[in-house]
Amino acid sequence: MKVDIIAPTKHKKYRLINVAAYARVSDAKDAMLNSLAAQVEYYTAYIQGTPGWSFAGVYTDKGITGTKSDRPEFQRLIADAKAGKIDKIVTKSVSRFARNTVDLLDTVRMLKELNIDVFFQKENIHTLSGEGEVMLTILASFAQEESKSVSDNCKWRIRSGFKEGRINALTMSGYRRSDDGSFTVVPEEAEVIRTIFNMCLDGKGCQSIANFLNEHHKASRCNGQWSPSGIR
C-alpha cells in the first residue's frame, strides 16, 4: 500500500507593523508636562503590549499649539513616516494631532497615499477606513472653531483688562508689578525708556537705538545687551 507523506505545514511569516504615537500639550506648565509624561508611558506600554505591533517610538511636542504645523516632533514624525519607518500612527484625538483643518486633511491624505493609517482614539477613527476622511473633515472643523473661540476669549480678556487699567504683562521694563496687580515705576529703568522713545521720535531706528544704549552701558532689565527686537 502506498503511503503519502504529508509535508509539515510551513508557517507564513508576518512582518510586524511599526507603530508610533504622537502626543502634544499646548502649555509647558508642570501639570501639563506630567500629563505628557503619563501619555508617553501609556503609549509605550500600549504599543509594546499589542500583538503584531512593533514599537516605533512616541513623538511629543511640549508647549506648542495644534494650530501650528511647524511643530518639531510632529515634523520628525511625518519625516520618519515618509522614510518608511512607520506603518501606523496612534494619537489621543483629532485636536491633539492638529487643529487646523487644512493642515490636518493634507497630512492625513499624504499619509493615506503612503498606506499609513492614523488612529484617533477618542473619536475611534481610522483614516484608512471608508468613512474616515468624511468624519475627519467634520471633526477638524469643530476643533478649529474651538481653537478660534479660545483665542477670541483671550483677546477679549486682555482688551477688557486694558479698559479697566489692568496690564496683562508680567515683565515690563520701567515697571515692577506688585501682588495686587498694580505697577510702580522704577526710576533708573524709566529714564532708559524715555531715552528710547525720544530717540524714536527723532527718527532713529531700532538698531541705532540699541547701539546707543549698549555703547553707553545702559543695560536692559535683565542686565543684558539691547537688541533691535527688544527695542521694538
PDB file of C-alpha atoms in Angstrom:
ATOM      1  CA  MET A   1       0.000   0.000   0.000  1.00  0.00           C
ATOM      2  CA  LYS A   2       1.310   3.377  -0.974  1.00  0.00           C
ATOM      3  CA  VAL A   3       1.540   5.836   1.853  1.00  0.00           C
ATOM      4  CA  ASP A   4       1.530   9.523   1.025  1.00  0.00           C
ATOM      5  CA  ILE A   5       3.925  11.501   3.142  1.00  0.00           C
ATOM      6  CA  ILE A   6       2.386  14.746   4.283  1.00  0.00           C
ATOM      7  CA  ALA A   7       4.929  17.533   4.405  1.00  0.00           C
ATOM      8  CA  PRO A   8       4.858  19.714   7.529  1.00  0.00           C
ATOM      9  CA  THR A   9       2.877  22.920   7.183  1.00  0.00           C
ATOM     10  CA  LYS A  10       5.002  25.936   6.540  1.00  0.00           C
ATOM     11  CA  HIS A  11       4.035  28.834   8.779  1.00  0.00           C
ATOM     12  CA  LYS A  12       3.723  32.072   6.884  1.00  0.00           C
ATOM     13  CA  LYS A  13       5.826  34.824   8.381  1.00  0.00           C
ATOM     14  CA  TYR A  14       4.106  38.114   9.061  1.00  0.00           C
ATOM     15  CA  ARG A  15       6.013  41.368   9.323  1.00  0.00           C
ATOM     16  CA  LEU A  16       5.301  43.330  12.468  1.00  0.00           C
ATOM     17  CA  ILE A  17       3.613  46.689  11.962  1.00  0.00           C
ATOM     18  CA  ASN A  18       5.760  49.632  13.013  1.00  0.00           C
ATOM     19  CA  VAL A  19       3.510  51.762  15.205  1.00  0.00           C
ATOM     20  CA  ALA A  20       4.331  55.217  16.581  1.00  0.00           C
ATOM     21  CA  ALA A  21       2.340  57.511  18.853  1.00  0.00           C
ATOM     22  CA  TYR A  22       2.038  61.297  18.837  1.00  0.00           C
ATOM     23  CA  ALA A  23       1.303  63.337  21.959  1.00  0.00           C
ATOM     24  CA  ARG A  24       1.174  67.083  22.486  1.00  0.00           C
ATOM     25  CA  VAL A  25       0.434  69.584  25.239  1.00  0.00           C
ATOM     26  CA  SER A  26      -0.136  73.261  24.457  1.00  0.00           C
ATOM     27  CA  ASP A  27       1.346  74.527  27.722  1.00  0.00           C
ATOM     28  CA  ALA A  28       4.741  73.905  29.303  1.00  0.00           C
ATOM     29  CA  LYS A  29       3.441  74.101  32.882  1.00  0.00           C
ATOM     30  CA  ASP A  30       4.356  71.306  35.288  1.00  0.00           C
ATOM     31  CA  ALA A  31       0.842  69.825  35.289  1.00  0.00           C
ATOM     32  CA  MET A  32       0.848  69.621  31.503  1.00  0.00           C
ATOM     33  CA  LEU A  33       4.332  68.124  31.385  1.00  0.00           C
ATOM     34  CA  ASN A  34       3.285  65.496  33.935  1.00  0.00           C
ATOM     35  CA  SER A  35       0.318  64.711  31.696  1.00  0.00           C
ATOM     36  CA  LEU A  36       2.663  64.385  28.729  1.00  0.00           C
ATOM     37  CA  ALA A  37       4.927  62.015  30.668  1.00  0.00           C
ATOM     38  CA  ALA A  38       1.899  59.892  31.535  1.00  0.00           C
ATOM     39  CA  GLN A  39       0.892  59.781  27.858  1.00  0.00           C
ATOM     40  CA  VAL A  40       4.369  58.642  26.838  1.00  0.00           C
ATOM     41  CA  GLU A  41       4.254  55.871  29.442  1.00  0.00           C
ATOM     42  CA  TYR A  42       0.767  54.823  28.347  1.00  0.00           C
ATOM     43  CA  TYR A  43       1.543  54.694  24.607  1.00  0.00           C
ATOM     44  CA  THR A  44       4.823  52.867  25.148  1.00  0.00           C
ATOM     45  CA  ALA A  45       3.037  50.121  27.104  1.00  0.00           C
ATOM     46  CA  TYR A  46       0.030  50.139  24.744  1.00  0.00           C
ATOM     47  CA  ILE A  47       2.070  49.646  21.572  1.00  0.00           C
ATOM     48  CA  GLN A  48       4.549  47.192  23.051  1.00  0.00           C
ATOM     49  CA  GLY A  49       1.691  45.146  24.511  1.00  0.00           C
ATOM     50  CA  THR A  50      -0.298  44.828  21.265  1.00  0.00           C
ATOM     51  CA  PRO A  51       0.400  41.605  19.310  1.00  0.00           C
ATOM     52  CA  GLY A  52       1.673  42.210  15.799  1.00  0.00           C
ATOM     53  CA  TRP A  53       2.899  45.711  16.601  1.00  0.00           C
ATOM     54  CA  SER A  54       6.495  46.898  16.803  1.00  0.00           C
ATOM     55  CA  PHE A  55       7.231  49.989  18.891  1.00  0.00           C
ATOM     56  CA  ALA A  56       8.432  52.841  16.659  1.00  0.00           C
ATOM     57  CA  GLY A  57       8.559  55.500  19.370  1.00  0.00           C
ATOM     58  CA  VAL A  58       6.464  58.262  20.929  1.00  0.00           C
ATOM     59  CA  TYR A  59       6.838  61.724  19.404  1.00  0.00           C
ATOM     60  CA  THR A  60       5.991  64.605  21.738  1.00  0.00           C
ATOM     61  CA  ASP A  61       5.692  68.381  21.399  1.00  0.00           C
ATOM     62  CA  LYS A  62       5.703  70.485  24.567  1.00  0.00           C
ATOM     63  CA  GLY A  63       4.010  73.865  24.900  1.00  0.00           C
ATOM     64  CA  ILE A  64       3.099  74.137  21.216  1.00  0.00           C
ATOM     65  CA  THR A  65      -0.400  74.776  19.922  1.00  0.00           C
ATOM     66  CA  GLY A  66      -2.017  72.376  17.491  1.00  0.00           C
ATOM     67  CA  THR A  67      -2.756  75.194  15.047  1.00  0.00           C
ATOM     68  CA  LYS A  68       0.952  75.344  14.196  1.00  0.00           C
ATOM     69  CA  SER A  69       2.162  72.833  11.636  1.00  0.00           C
ATOM     70  CA  ASP A  70       5.868  73.553  12.271  1.00  0.00           C
ATOM     71  CA  ARG A  71       5.973  71.519  15.495  1.00  0.00           C
ATOM     72  CA  PRO A  72       9.464  69.894  15.627  1.00  0.00           C
ATOM     73  CA  GLU A  73       8.453  66.424  16.794  1.00  0.00           C
ATOM     74  CA  PHE A  74       5.387  66.388  14.567  1.00  0.00           C
ATOM     75  CA  GLN A  75       7.575  67.164  11.574  1.00  0.00           C
ATOM     76  CA  ARG A  76      10.032  64.442  12.620  1.00  0.00           C
ATOM     77  CA  LEU A  77       7.114  62.002  12.864  1.00  0.00           C
ATOM     78  CA  ILE A  78       5.992  62.829   9.323  1.00  0.00           C
ATOM     79  CA  ALA A  79       9.571  62.607   8.011  1.00  0.00           C
ATOM     80  CA  ASP A  80      10.006  59.146   9.563  1.00  0.00           C
ATOM     81  CA  ALA A  81       6.676  58.063   8.100  1.00  0.00           C
ATOM     82  CA  LYS A  82       7.781  59.181   4.637  1.00  0.00           C
ATOM     83  CA  ALA A  83      11.050  57.337   5.149  1.00  0.00           C
ATOM     84  CA  GLY A  84       9.155  54.080   5.659  1.00  0.00           C
ATOM     85  CA  LYS A  85       9.926  53.778   9.369  1.00  0.00           C
ATOM     86  CA  ILE A  86       6.265  53.948  10.438  1.00  0.00           C
ATOM     87  CA  ASP A  87       3.201  51.991   9.268  1.00  0.00           C
ATOM     88  CA  LYS A  88       0.640  53.301  11.740  1.00  0.00           C
ATOM     89  CA  ILE A  89       0.237  56.344  13.991  1.00  0.00           C
ATOM     90  CA  VAL A  90      -1.816  56.393  17.179  1.00  0.00           C
ATOM     91  CA  THR A  91      -2.885  59.632  18.846  1.00  0.00           C
ATOM     92  CA  LYS A  92      -5.370  60.683  21.511  1.00  0.00           C
ATOM     93  CA  SER A  93      -7.705  62.823  19.404  1.00  0.00           C
ATOM     94  CA  VAL A  94      -8.084  64.984  16.311  1.00  0.00           C
ATOM     95  CA  SER A  95      -7.369  68.153  18.321  1.00  0.00           C
ATOM     96  CA  ARG A  96      -4.108  66.689  19.687  1.00  0.00           C
ATOM     97  CA  PHE A  97      -2.925  65.887  16.154  1.00  0.00           C
ATOM     98  CA  ALA A  98      -3.877  69.239  14.594  1.00  0.00           C
ATOM     99  CA  ARG A  99      -6.489  71.975  14.948  1.00  0.00           C
ATOM    100  CA  ASN A 100      -6.060  73.484  11.517  1.00  0.00           C
ATOM    101  CA  THR A 101      -8.468  71.750   9.144  1.00  0.00           C
ATOM    102  CA  VAL A 102      -6.405  72.239   6.000  1.00  0.00           C
ATOM    103  CA  ASP A 103      -3.139  71.031   7.568  1.00  0.00           C
ATOM    104  CA  LEU A 104      -4.905  68.064   9.156  1.00  0.00           C
ATOM    105  CA  LEU A 105      -6.516  66.852   5.950  1.00  0.00           C
ATOM    106  CA  ASP A 106      -3.395  67.474   3.849  1.00  0.00           C
ATOM    107  CA  THR A 107      -1.305  65.438   6.307  1.00  0.00           C
ATOM    108  CA  VAL A 108      -3.834  62.626   6.596  1.00  0.00           C
ATOM    109  CA  ARG A 109      -4.242  62.372   2.819  1.00  0.00           C
ATOM    110  CA  MET A 110      -0.481  62.349   2.305  1.00  0.00           C
ATOM    111  CA  LEU A 111      -0.134  59.532   4.858  1.00  0.00           C
ATOM    112  CA  LYS A 112      -3.054  57.727   3.257  1.00  0.00           C
ATOM    113  CA  GLU A 113      -1.239  57.716  -0.092  1.00  0.00           C
ATOM    114  CA  LEU A 114       1.653  56.019   1.715  1.00  0.00           C
ATOM    115  CA  ASN A 115      -0.844  53.498   3.152  1.00  0.00           C
ATOM    116  CA  ILE A 116      -0.167  54.766   6.678  1.00  0.00           C
ATOM    117  CA  ASP A 117      -3.163  54.661   8.991  1.00  0.00           C
ATOM    118  CA  VAL A 118      -3.741  57.276  11.709  1.00  0.00           C
ATOM    119  CA  PHE A 119      -5.919  56.102  14.583  1.00  0.00           C
ATOM    120  CA  PHE A 120      -7.661  58.765  16.670  1.00  0.00           C
ATOM    121  CA  GLN A 121      -8.611  57.011  19.892  1.00  0.00           C
ATOM    122  CA  LYS A 122     -11.189  59.437  21.282  1.00  0.00           C
ATOM    123  CA  GLU A 123     -13.190  59.601  18.046  1.00  0.00           C
ATOM    124  CA  ASN A 124     -12.439  55.929  17.186  1.00  0.00           C
ATOM    125  CA  ILE A 125     -11.465  56.886  13.633  1.00  0.00           C
ATOM    126  CA  HIS A 126      -9.067  55.039  11.344  1.00  0.00           C
ATOM    127  CA  THR A 127      -8.081  57.259   8.416  1.00  0.00           C
ATOM    128  CA  LEU A 128      -7.709  54.297   6.066  1.00  0.00           C
ATOM    129  CA  SER A 129     -11.337  53.324   6.637  1.00  0.00           C
ATOM    130  CA  GLY A 130     -14.043  54.357   4.170  1.00  0.00           C
ATOM    131  CA  GLU A 131     -15.763  56.876   6.449  1.00  0.00           C
ATOM    132  CA  GLY A 132     -12.514  58.180   7.953  1.00  0.00           C
ATOM    133  CA  GLU A 133     -11.978  61.292   5.828  1.00  0.00           C
ATOM    134  CA  VAL A 134     -15.620  62.437   5.996  1.00  0.00           C
ATOM    135  CA  MET A 135     -15.601  62.262   9.785  1.00  0.00           C
ATOM    136  CA  LEU A 136     -12.197  63.952   9.955  1.00  0.00           C
ATOM    137  CA  THR A 137     -13.371  66.918   7.886  1.00  0.00           C
ATOM    138  CA  ILE A 138     -16.314  67.471  10.233  1.00  0.00           C
ATOM    139  CA  LEU A 139     -14.342  66.990  13.458  1.00  0.00           C
ATOM    140  CA  ALA A 140     -11.399  69.103  12.334  1.00  0.00           C
ATOM    141  CA  SER A 141     -13.762  71.981  11.530  1.00  0.00           C
ATOM    142  CA  PHE A 142     -15.149  71.813  15.059  1.00  0.00           C
ATOM    143  CA  ALA A 143     -11.629  71.677  16.521  1.00  0.00           C
ATOM    144  CA  GLN A 144     -10.501  74.701  14.502  1.00  0.00           C
ATOM    145  CA  GLU A 145     -13.580  76.687  15.534  1.00  0.00           C
ATOM    146  CA  GLU A 146     -12.958  75.771  19.173  1.00  0.00           C
ATOM    147  CA  SER A 147      -9.370  76.991  18.923  1.00  0.00           C
ATOM    148  CA  LYS A 148     -10.532  80.282  17.375  1.00  0.00           C
ATOM    149  CA  SER A 149     -13.100  80.687  20.148  1.00  0.00           C
ATOM    150  CA  VAL A 150     -10.430  80.225  22.828  1.00  0.00           C
ATOM    151  CA  SER A 151      -8.190  82.753  21.067  1.00  0.00           C
ATOM    152  CA  ASP A 152     -11.044  85.286  20.798  1.00  0.00           C
ATOM    153  CA  ASN A 153     -11.832  84.856  24.513  1.00  0.00           C
ATOM    154  CA  CYS A 154      -8.191  85.502  25.447  1.00  0.00           C
ATOM    155  CA  LYS A 155      -8.095  88.648  23.297  1.00  0.00           C
ATOM    156  CA  TRP A 156     -11.361  89.857  24.836  1.00  0.00           C
ATOM    157  CA  ARG A 157      -9.984  89.337  28.368  1.00  0.00           C
ATOM    158  CA  ILE A 158      -6.809  91.289  27.535  1.00  0.00           C
ATOM    159  CA  ARG A 159      -8.743  94.175  25.952  1.00  0.00           C
ATOM    160  CA  SER A 160     -11.140  94.287  28.910  1.00  0.00           C
ATOM    161  CA  GLY A 161      -8.172  94.473  31.251  1.00  0.00           C
ATOM    162  CA  PHE A 162      -6.732  97.396  29.319  1.00  0.00           C
ATOM    163  CA  LYS A 163     -10.054  99.264  29.522  1.00  0.00           C
ATOM    164  CA  GLU A 164     -10.060  98.805  33.289  1.00  0.00           C
ATOM    165  CA  GLY A 165      -6.442  99.906  33.584  1.00  0.00           C
ATOM    166  CA  ARG A 166      -5.094  96.395  34.196  1.00  0.00           C
ATOM    167  CA  ILE A 167      -1.907  95.384  32.380  1.00  0.00           C
ATOM    168  CA  ASN A 168      -1.530  91.736  31.470  1.00  0.00           C
ATOM    169  CA  ALA A 169       2.238  91.666  31.049  1.00  0.00           C
ATOM    170  CA  LEU A 170       4.240  90.336  33.991  1.00  0.00           C
ATOM    171  CA  THR A 171       7.631  91.735  32.964  1.00  0.00           C
ATOM    172  CA  MET A 172       7.861  95.285  31.655  1.00  0.00           C
ATOM    173  CA  SER A 173      10.961  97.438  31.508  1.00  0.00           C
ATOM    174  CA  GLY A 174      10.467 100.508  33.681  1.00  0.00           C
ATOM    175  CA  TYR A 175       7.880  98.899  35.972  1.00  0.00           C
ATOM    176  CA  ARG A 176       7.517  96.330  38.717  1.00  0.00           C
ATOM    177  CA  ARG A 177       4.292  94.507  39.399  1.00  0.00           C
ATOM    178  CA  SER A 178       3.052  94.133  42.977  1.00  0.00           C
ATOM    179  CA  ASP A 179       0.950  91.318  44.417  1.00  0.00           C
ATOM    180  CA  ASP A 180      -2.290  93.285  43.985  1.00  0.00           C
ATOM    181  CA  GLY A 181      -1.668  93.634  40.245  1.00  0.00           C
ATOM    182  CA  SER A 182      -0.650  97.294  40.318  1.00  0.00           C
ATOM    183  CA  PHE A 183       2.562  98.631  38.751  1.00  0.00           C
ATOM    184  CA  THR A 184       5.144 101.023  40.163  1.00  0.00           C
ATOM    185  CA  VAL A 185       7.751 102.943  38.183  1.00  0.00           C
ATOM    186  CA  VAL A 186      11.443 102.017  38.528  1.00  0.00           C
ATOM    187  CA  PRO A 187      13.214 105.395  38.126  1.00  0.00           C
ATOM    188  CA  GLU A 188      16.544 104.209  36.619  1.00  0.00           C
ATOM    189  CA  GLU A 189      14.743 101.993  34.078  1.00  0.00           C
ATOM    190  CA  ALA A 190      12.194 104.704  33.335  1.00  0.00           C
ATOM    191  CA  GLU A 191      14.999 107.018  32.221  1.00  0.00           C
ATOM    192  CA  VAL A 192      16.142 104.414  29.679  1.00  0.00           C
ATOM    193  CA  ILE A 193      12.582 104.022  28.394  1.00  0.00           C
ATOM    194  CA  ARG A 194      12.272 107.814  27.939  1.00  0.00           C
ATOM    195  CA  THR A 195      15.550 107.803  26.008  1.00  0.00           C
ATOM    196  CA  ILE A 196      14.256 105.054  23.698  1.00  0.00           C
ATOM    197  CA  PHE A 197      11.032 106.926  22.936  1.00  0.00           C
ATOM    198  CA  ASN A 198      12.781 110.287  22.436  1.00  0.00           C
ATOM    199  CA  MET A 199      15.276 108.736  20.005  1.00  0.00           C
ATOM    200  CA  CYS A 200      12.406 107.060  18.168  1.00  0.00           C
ATOM    201  CA  LEU A 201      10.635 110.421  17.844  1.00  0.00           C
ATOM    202  CA  ASP A 202      13.886 111.851  16.475  1.00  0.00           C
ATOM    203  CA  GLY A 203      13.736 109.277  13.681  1.00  0.00           C
ATOM    204  CA  LYS A 204      16.295 106.785  14.982  1.00  0.00           C
ATOM    205  CA  GLY A 205      15.823 103.113  14.057  1.00  0.00           C
ATOM    206  CA  CYS A 206      15.756 100.134  16.438  1.00  0.00           C
ATOM    207  CA  GLN A 207      19.330  99.089  15.620  1.00  0.00           C
ATOM    208  CA  SER A 208      20.630 102.621  16.074  1.00  0.00           C
ATOM    209  CA  ILE A 209      18.894 102.953  19.466  1.00  0.00           C
ATOM    210  CA  ALA A 210      20.174  99.563  20.633  1.00  0.00           C
ATOM    211  CA  ASN A 211      23.736 100.505  19.629  1.00  0.00           C
ATOM    212  CA  PHE A 212      23.497 103.805  21.537  1.00  0.00           C
ATOM    213  CA  LEU A 213      22.256 102.145  24.736  1.00  0.00           C
ATOM    214  CA  ASN A 214      24.892  99.416  24.594  1.00  0.00           C
ATOM    215  CA  GLU A 215      27.691 101.919  23.928  1.00  0.00           C
ATOM    216  CA  HIS A 216      26.566 103.970  26.945  1.00  0.00           C
ATOM    217  CA  HIS A 217      26.262 100.861  29.131  1.00  0.00           C
ATOM    218  CA  LYS A 218      22.520 101.179  29.613  1.00  0.00           C
ATOM    219  CA  ALA A 219      21.665  97.565  30.432  1.00  0.00           C
ATOM    220  CA  SER A 220      18.266  96.055  29.752  1.00  0.00           C
ATOM    221  CA  ARG A 221      16.034  94.927  32.599  1.00  0.00           C
ATOM    222  CA  CYS A 222      17.831  91.567  32.749  1.00  0.00           C
ATOM    223  CA  ASN A 223      21.214  93.337  32.706  1.00  0.00           C
ATOM    224  CA  GLY A 224      21.829  92.211  29.163  1.00  0.00           C
ATOM    225  CA  GLN A 225      22.608  93.829  25.822  1.00  0.00           C
ATOM    226  CA  TRP A 226      19.855  95.641  23.968  1.00  0.00           C
ATOM    227  CA  SER A 227      18.772  94.237  20.602  1.00  0.00           C
ATOM    228  CA  PRO A 228      16.579  95.695  17.842  1.00  0.00           C
ATOM    229  CA  SER A 229      13.784  93.248  18.738  1.00  0.00           C
ATOM    230  CA  GLY A 230      13.980  94.317  22.392  1.00  0.00           C
ATOM    231  CA  ILE A 231      13.702  97.968  21.383  1.00  0.00           C
ATOM    232  CA  ARG A 232      10.803  97.205  19.069  1.00  0.00           C
TER     233      ARG A 232
END
